[in-house]
């Protein structure tokens, strides 16, 4: 029995082209056909981000549309984006990990204790936290993939158990300060302006080279490939976004005559970018990634095709928990401390919402790592803009719930549409 899965070698807006195609026009037409067929991808997230930015910008132009708030937006969304990246691997299997938020908190707690109370060097403390993430993901996977316990039940048990572990590590009501400058600088320091522009050039050139070489490889193999006009349009579009973002971040963000100067791209931006590139390569350019899509699309068919389904699930849960630890470290860096609430509250819901809003299906088999970025941007805009518009927590909770419900509804409708059209 053969196993089918999405063609992950061609990005979202890239369509297969033959010498007779007219490039961008054909690409746009094919993309529209995919939308009508139910494959919306990240389109709802992109539209949502633009609409929310316009709404909050109109309602609070003096506070929302500022360079300082733009930088705050990136810092607020970074941990959620990283947590959502790991969640994408789990959701692609059609599984769920409800413990991811407190996995992040547990990793942050171990980092804080080893750094502050035991005076470990920060690389050792970082390794200890990451090993904890691997152990948590592995034990969850054993129960889910080997014993067959539903992931909802297992991760709910870990959700409760890890809260208790955090209380034992930190102490009830306690707070552990983070004093390592290497950890704190990730979320609290910015690149020099010149380095920020160099980073922008590397991102644009790297994207252009990688996508161009992919086109050439497909053509040499006799496979359909995107037209060069489509490639050029995508490179120009990315270049415009990156250049505008770096330009805004390079401006002085303090009030005039302030005693300190704050400008430049936050250091967390290249970290998140590196994670996106590495995990996207893993998911779209390796046999492991193809097996993940196969298992998520039809686990039984994947098993009959010779794929080690329990092994794939194990690696995905380990990746999810490890990325949760990285997110917890970012949370600790941003807050300058770790408390029993780190990774709690709405952290998990925001991460799941970011993945789903970005285009990852709750039913498995469909999604990309960069879905976490587009969806995380929407979540960050909501979390950043709502408090500026209303201070009522009740209204904020209701709106967050409605956004998550809307994303799940779009996912269900698009999947039903895709099934009806045979896509």
XYZ file of C-alpha atoms in Angstrom:
423
model
C 0.000 0.000 0.000
C 1.363 3.406 -0.899
C 1.375 6.358 1.430
C 0.419 9.811 0.218
C 1.427 13.033 1.833
C 1.730 16.705 0.910
C 4.481 17.708 -1.512
C 6.547 19.555 1.011
C 9.287 20.397 -1.472
C 7.268 23.272 -2.944
C 6.436 26.173 -0.598
C 3.006 27.657 -0.051
C 2.706 30.032 -3.027
C 5.019 28.116 -5.347
C 3.313 26.152 -8.094
C 4.618 23.661 -10.555
C 5.550 25.344 -13.825
C 6.330 24.129 -17.298
C 8.071 26.111 -20.031
C 4.697 27.110 -21.470
C 3.412 28.762 -18.302
C 3.297 32.521 -17.883
C 4.919 32.594 -14.444
C 3.237 34.840 -11.901
C -0.174 34.785 -13.614
C -0.249 31.002 -13.671
C 1.015 30.874 -10.087
C -1.719 33.212 -8.884
C -4.356 31.209 -10.737
C -3.136 27.926 -9.317
C -2.987 29.416 -5.829
C -6.578 30.619 -6.154
C -7.646 27.135 -7.208
C -5.958 25.721 -4.103
C -7.825 28.219 -1.916
C -11.137 27.250 -3.512
C -10.219 23.627 -2.897
C -9.836 24.264 0.837
C -6.040 24.628 1.087
C -5.946 28.029 2.807
C -2.500 27.624 4.344
C -1.351 30.714 6.206
C -3.689 33.066 4.324
C -6.180 33.524 7.228
C -3.287 34.323 9.594
C -1.793 36.894 7.228
C -5.157 38.584 6.690
C -5.882 38.445 10.431
C -2.549 40.044 11.313
C -3.104 42.881 8.840
C -6.680 43.517 9.995
C -5.740 43.465 13.697
C -2.775 45.780 13.126
C -5.029 48.252 11.308
C -7.753 48.085 13.978
C -5.393 48.545 16.928
C -3.464 51.188 15.004
C -6.646 53.203 14.434
C -7.874 52.805 18.022
C -4.519 53.458 19.734
C -2.152 55.098 17.221
C -0.007 56.793 19.880
C 0.743 53.583 21.772
C 0.383 50.730 19.254
C 2.021 52.273 16.178
C 5.404 53.013 17.727
C 8.896 51.600 17.200
C 9.041 50.672 20.876
C 5.821 48.682 20.674
C 6.979 46.944 17.494
C 10.040 45.674 19.351
C 7.840 44.711 22.324
C 5.611 42.776 19.919
C 8.540 40.659 18.744
C 9.678 39.962 22.310
C 6.159 39.087 23.444
C 5.636 36.684 20.559
C 9.054 34.983 20.515
C 8.435 32.401 23.255
C 4.955 31.582 21.921
C 6.344 31.137 18.404
C 9.065 28.772 19.620
C 6.589 26.775 21.707
C 4.236 26.612 18.712
C 7.060 25.323 16.465
C 7.384 22.272 18.663
C 3.618 21.959 18.831
C 3.470 21.782 15.024
C 5.334 18.434 15.038
C 2.877 16.969 17.547
C -0.208 18.340 15.798
C 0.990 16.979 12.449
C 0.569 13.506 13.958
C -3.009 14.303 14.956
C -1.902 14.272 18.612
C -1.870 16.971 21.311
C 0.490 17.901 24.137
C -1.337 19.774 26.883
C 1.751 19.773 29.085
C 3.911 21.941 26.796
C 3.381 25.132 28.793
C 4.478 23.625 32.094
C 7.264 21.723 30.346
C 8.547 25.187 29.459
C 8.126 26.286 33.074
C 9.904 23.206 34.413
C 12.848 23.779 32.104
C 13.016 27.415 33.193
C 12.888 26.334 36.856
C 15.794 23.907 36.408
C 17.740 26.608 34.596
C 17.061 29.089 37.403
C 17.972 26.692 40.219
C 21.194 25.495 38.602
C 22.275 29.029 37.721
C 21.308 30.904 40.878
C 21.361 28.384 43.709
C 24.092 26.029 42.499
C 26.208 28.551 40.563
C 26.530 26.412 37.466
C 27.995 27.939 34.318
C 25.197 28.923 31.968
C 26.090 26.340 29.250
C 25.777 23.499 31.770
C 22.516 24.881 33.140
C 21.211 25.176 29.582
C 22.153 21.574 28.798
C 20.457 20.367 32.002
C 17.245 22.130 31.023
C 17.319 20.748 27.473
C 17.987 17.201 28.707
C 14.934 17.584 30.933
C 12.880 18.420 27.854
C 14.152 15.335 26.041
C 13.283 13.160 29.062
C 9.769 14.599 29.356
C 9.067 14.143 25.646
C 10.457 10.612 25.650
C 8.339 9.446 28.583
C 5.202 10.995 27.090
C 5.947 9.232 23.807
C 6.453 5.891 25.563
C 2.984 6.088 27.053
C 1.341 7.345 23.860
C 3.199 5.485 21.112
C 4.112 2.261 22.899
C 1.241 1.700 25.348
C -1.429 3.354 23.212
C -2.753 5.734 25.879
C -4.438 8.761 24.235
C -2.116 11.766 24.137
C -4.856 13.946 25.618
C -4.909 11.850 28.806
C -1.127 11.457 29.078
C -0.362 15.129 28.488
C -3.135 16.184 30.868
C -1.515 14.050 33.562
C 1.837 15.684 32.807
C 0.134 19.071 32.828
C -0.810 18.462 36.455
C 2.357 16.621 37.450
C 4.748 19.219 36.063
C 2.956 21.962 37.992
C 3.734 19.976 41.133
C 7.338 19.474 40.017
C 7.740 23.224 39.551
C 6.423 23.892 43.055
C 8.875 21.384 44.491
C 11.793 22.862 42.554
C 11.019 26.536 43.175
C 8.910 26.430 46.306
C 5.337 27.645 46.625
C 5.127 31.360 46.020
C 8.868 31.539 45.435
C 10.724 33.332 42.670
C 14.213 32.565 41.424
C 16.055 35.501 39.828
C 18.112 34.980 36.680
C 21.444 36.779 36.916
C 23.338 35.318 33.971
C 23.916 38.087 31.437
C 24.203 35.496 28.639
C 20.639 34.315 29.318
C 19.177 37.763 30.010
C 20.674 39.360 26.903
C 18.716 37.054 24.578
C 15.433 38.846 25.300
C 16.661 42.147 26.685
C 19.475 43.255 24.398
C 19.608 44.370 20.772
C 22.098 43.930 17.957
C 24.232 46.884 16.915
C 22.465 48.601 14.027
C 25.147 47.578 11.512
C 24.894 43.929 12.600
C 21.119 44.129 12.204
C 21.489 45.209 8.576
C 24.043 42.445 8.007
C 21.550 39.963 9.427
C 18.891 41.290 7.026
C 21.241 40.834 4.063
C 22.045 37.256 5.136
C 18.343 36.376 5.474
C 17.436 37.773 2.047
C 20.468 36.303 0.273
C 20.069 32.949 2.021
C 16.404 32.684 1.078
C 17.105 33.680 -2.529
C 19.961 31.193 -2.891
C 18.160 28.297 -1.204
C 14.971 28.675 -3.250
C 16.879 29.205 -6.524
C 19.013 26.103 -5.979
C 15.871 24.106 -5.175
C 14.360 25.166 -8.509
C 17.520 24.172 -10.377
C 17.663 20.785 -8.636
C 14.080 20.025 -9.665
C 14.750 21.033 -13.241
C 17.889 18.895 -13.465
C 15.859 15.968 -12.138
C 13.208 16.559 -14.790
C 10.601 17.600 -12.229
C 8.188 20.545 -12.541
C 9.583 23.667 -10.867
C 8.464 27.178 -10.077
C 8.952 29.832 -12.721
C 11.818 32.247 -12.089
C 9.380 35.165 -12.165
C 7.563 33.629 -9.198
C 10.895 33.102 -7.438
C 11.858 36.743 -8.026
C 8.503 37.999 -6.750
C 8.867 35.983 -3.543
C 12.419 37.201 -2.960
C 11.377 40.823 -3.501
C 8.385 40.406 -1.183
C 10.544 38.963 1.592
C 13.182 41.657 1.043
C 10.612 44.422 1.449
C 9.277 42.943 4.699
C 12.753 42.370 6.178
C 14.110 45.775 5.172
C 11.098 47.643 6.560
C 11.262 45.672 9.836
C 14.999 46.262 10.291
C 14.616 49.948 9.408
C 11.941 50.421 12.081
C 13.929 48.506 14.676
C 17.057 50.520 13.880
C 15.366 53.754 14.935
C 15.786 55.178 18.430
C 13.002 53.786 20.631
C 13.472 56.011 23.657
C 11.943 59.457 24.149
C 14.084 62.452 23.139
C 16.943 63.309 25.515
C 16.679 59.929 27.286
C 19.837 58.911 29.183
C 20.219 55.630 27.234
C 19.886 54.679 23.591
C 17.704 51.704 22.601
C 17.822 50.690 18.953
C 18.587 47.668 16.842
C 17.126 44.226 16.128
C 16.514 42.189 19.325
C 18.923 39.241 19.653
C 15.985 36.861 19.955
C 15.079 37.496 16.290
C 18.087 35.646 14.774
C 17.558 32.844 17.313
C 13.952 32.335 16.208
C 14.990 32.638 12.556
C 17.644 29.937 12.971
C 15.117 27.610 14.615
C 12.610 28.162 11.803
C 15.206 27.404 9.134
C 16.554 24.295 10.886
C 13.153 22.800 11.732
C 11.716 23.633 8.298
C 14.646 21.834 6.681
C 14.053 18.842 8.949
C 10.360 18.721 8.092
C 10.487 19.431 4.351
C 13.853 18.161 3.135
C 14.433 14.904 5.016
C 12.967 11.424 5.063
C 11.963 11.972 8.674
C 9.786 14.913 7.658
C 8.084 12.932 4.919
C 7.376 10.168 7.407
C 5.835 12.680 9.827
C 3.361 13.792 7.164
C 2.658 10.176 6.234
C 1.906 9.161 9.822
C -0.287 12.210 10.327
C -2.185 11.557 7.108
C -2.830 7.857 7.752
C -0.934 6.068 10.505
C -2.091 2.580 9.489
C -1.110 3.093 5.860
C 2.252 4.436 7.013
C 2.793 1.348 9.175
C 1.982 -0.976 6.290
C 4.416 0.958 4.104
C 7.194 0.076 6.549
C 7.406 3.343 8.484
C 8.259 3.023 12.173
C 5.171 4.827 13.458
C 6.022 4.599 17.210
C 9.522 5.870 16.444
C 8.230 8.862 14.464
C 5.816 9.730 17.273
C 8.624 9.447 19.823
C 10.866 11.860 17.932
C 8.012 14.346 17.442
C 7.110 14.414 21.136
C 10.786 14.832 22.039
C 11.078 17.723 19.574
C 7.928 19.294 20.988
C 9.153 19.108 24.590
C 12.648 20.304 23.696
C 11.251 23.347 21.912
C 9.059 23.932 24.961
C 12.214 24.087 27.094
C 13.696 26.680 24.718
C 10.475 28.683 25.033
C 10.704 28.446 28.828
C 14.254 29.810 28.737
C 13.027 32.748 26.651
C 10.236 33.394 29.165
C 12.744 33.374 32.021
C 15.024 35.710 30.087
C 12.203 38.159 29.396
C 10.941 38.166 32.995
C 14.467 38.103 34.536
C 13.187 35.380 36.864
C 11.310 32.098 37.195
C 8.170 31.582 39.270
C 5.582 28.780 39.642
C 3.436 30.607 37.071
C 6.097 30.552 34.338
C 4.628 28.721 31.355
C 1.176 28.717 32.928
C -1.884 30.905 32.407
C -2.621 31.190 28.659
C 0.830 30.082 27.432
C -0.303 26.676 26.139
C -3.505 28.035 24.603
C -1.554 30.779 22.839
C 0.891 28.220 21.431
C -1.824 25.886 20.145
C -3.711 28.894 18.816
C -0.588 30.157 17.040
C -0.031 26.823 15.290
C -3.679 26.416 14.267
C -4.181 30.054 13.253
C -1.044 29.774 11.117
C -2.498 26.861 9.166
C -1.525 23.654 10.987
C -4.447 21.244 11.114
C -5.717 19.858 14.402
C -6.549 16.659 12.520
C -2.960 15.936 11.500
C -1.107 15.648 8.208
C -1.093 19.332 7.260
C 1.085 22.153 8.503
C 4.485 23.821 8.284
C 6.955 25.142 10.825
C 6.556 28.714 9.648
C 2.841 28.416 10.484
C 4.021 29.035 14.046
C 5.502 32.384 12.994
C 2.456 33.735 11.161
C 0.062 32.425 13.791
C 2.335 33.589 16.608
C 2.332 37.080 15.108
C -1.476 37.148 15.233
C -1.487 35.952 18.852
C 1.178 38.513 19.789
C -0.772 41.355 18.168
C -3.896 40.360 20.110
C -2.014 40.012 23.407
C -0.249 43.318 22.799
C -3.121 45.366 21.437
C -6.081 44.256 23.559
C -4.745 45.691 26.857
C -4.242 49.018 25.071
C -7.893 49.044 23.990
C -9.575 47.610 27.091
C -8.365 46.857 30.610
C -11.222 44.423 31.276
C -9.759 40.941 31.617
C -13.153 39.390 30.902
C -13.312 41.001 27.477
C -9.749 39.909 26.716
C -10.478 36.269 27.647
C -13.637 36.212 25.527
C -11.880 37.639 22.475
C -8.969 35.206 22.817
C -11.424 32.313 23.051
C -13.338 33.493 20.003
C -10.151 33.810 17.958
C -9.096 30.252 18.828
C -12.591 28.932 18.050
C -12.574 30.787 14.733
C -9.210 29.274 13.807
C -10.428 25.755 14.621
C -13.600 26.373 12.595
C -11.601 27.542 9.577
C -9.446 24.418 9.876
C -12.481 22.113 9.997
C -14.254 23.875 7.118
C -11.168 23.950 4.891
C -10.505 20.251 5.576
C -14.101 19.376 4.706
C -13.826 21.464 1.538
C -10.583 19.749 0.591
C -12.173 16.312 1.092
C -15.180 17.312 -1.024
C -12.966 18.465 -3.903
C -10.650 15.464 -3.661
C -7.571 17.502 -2.701
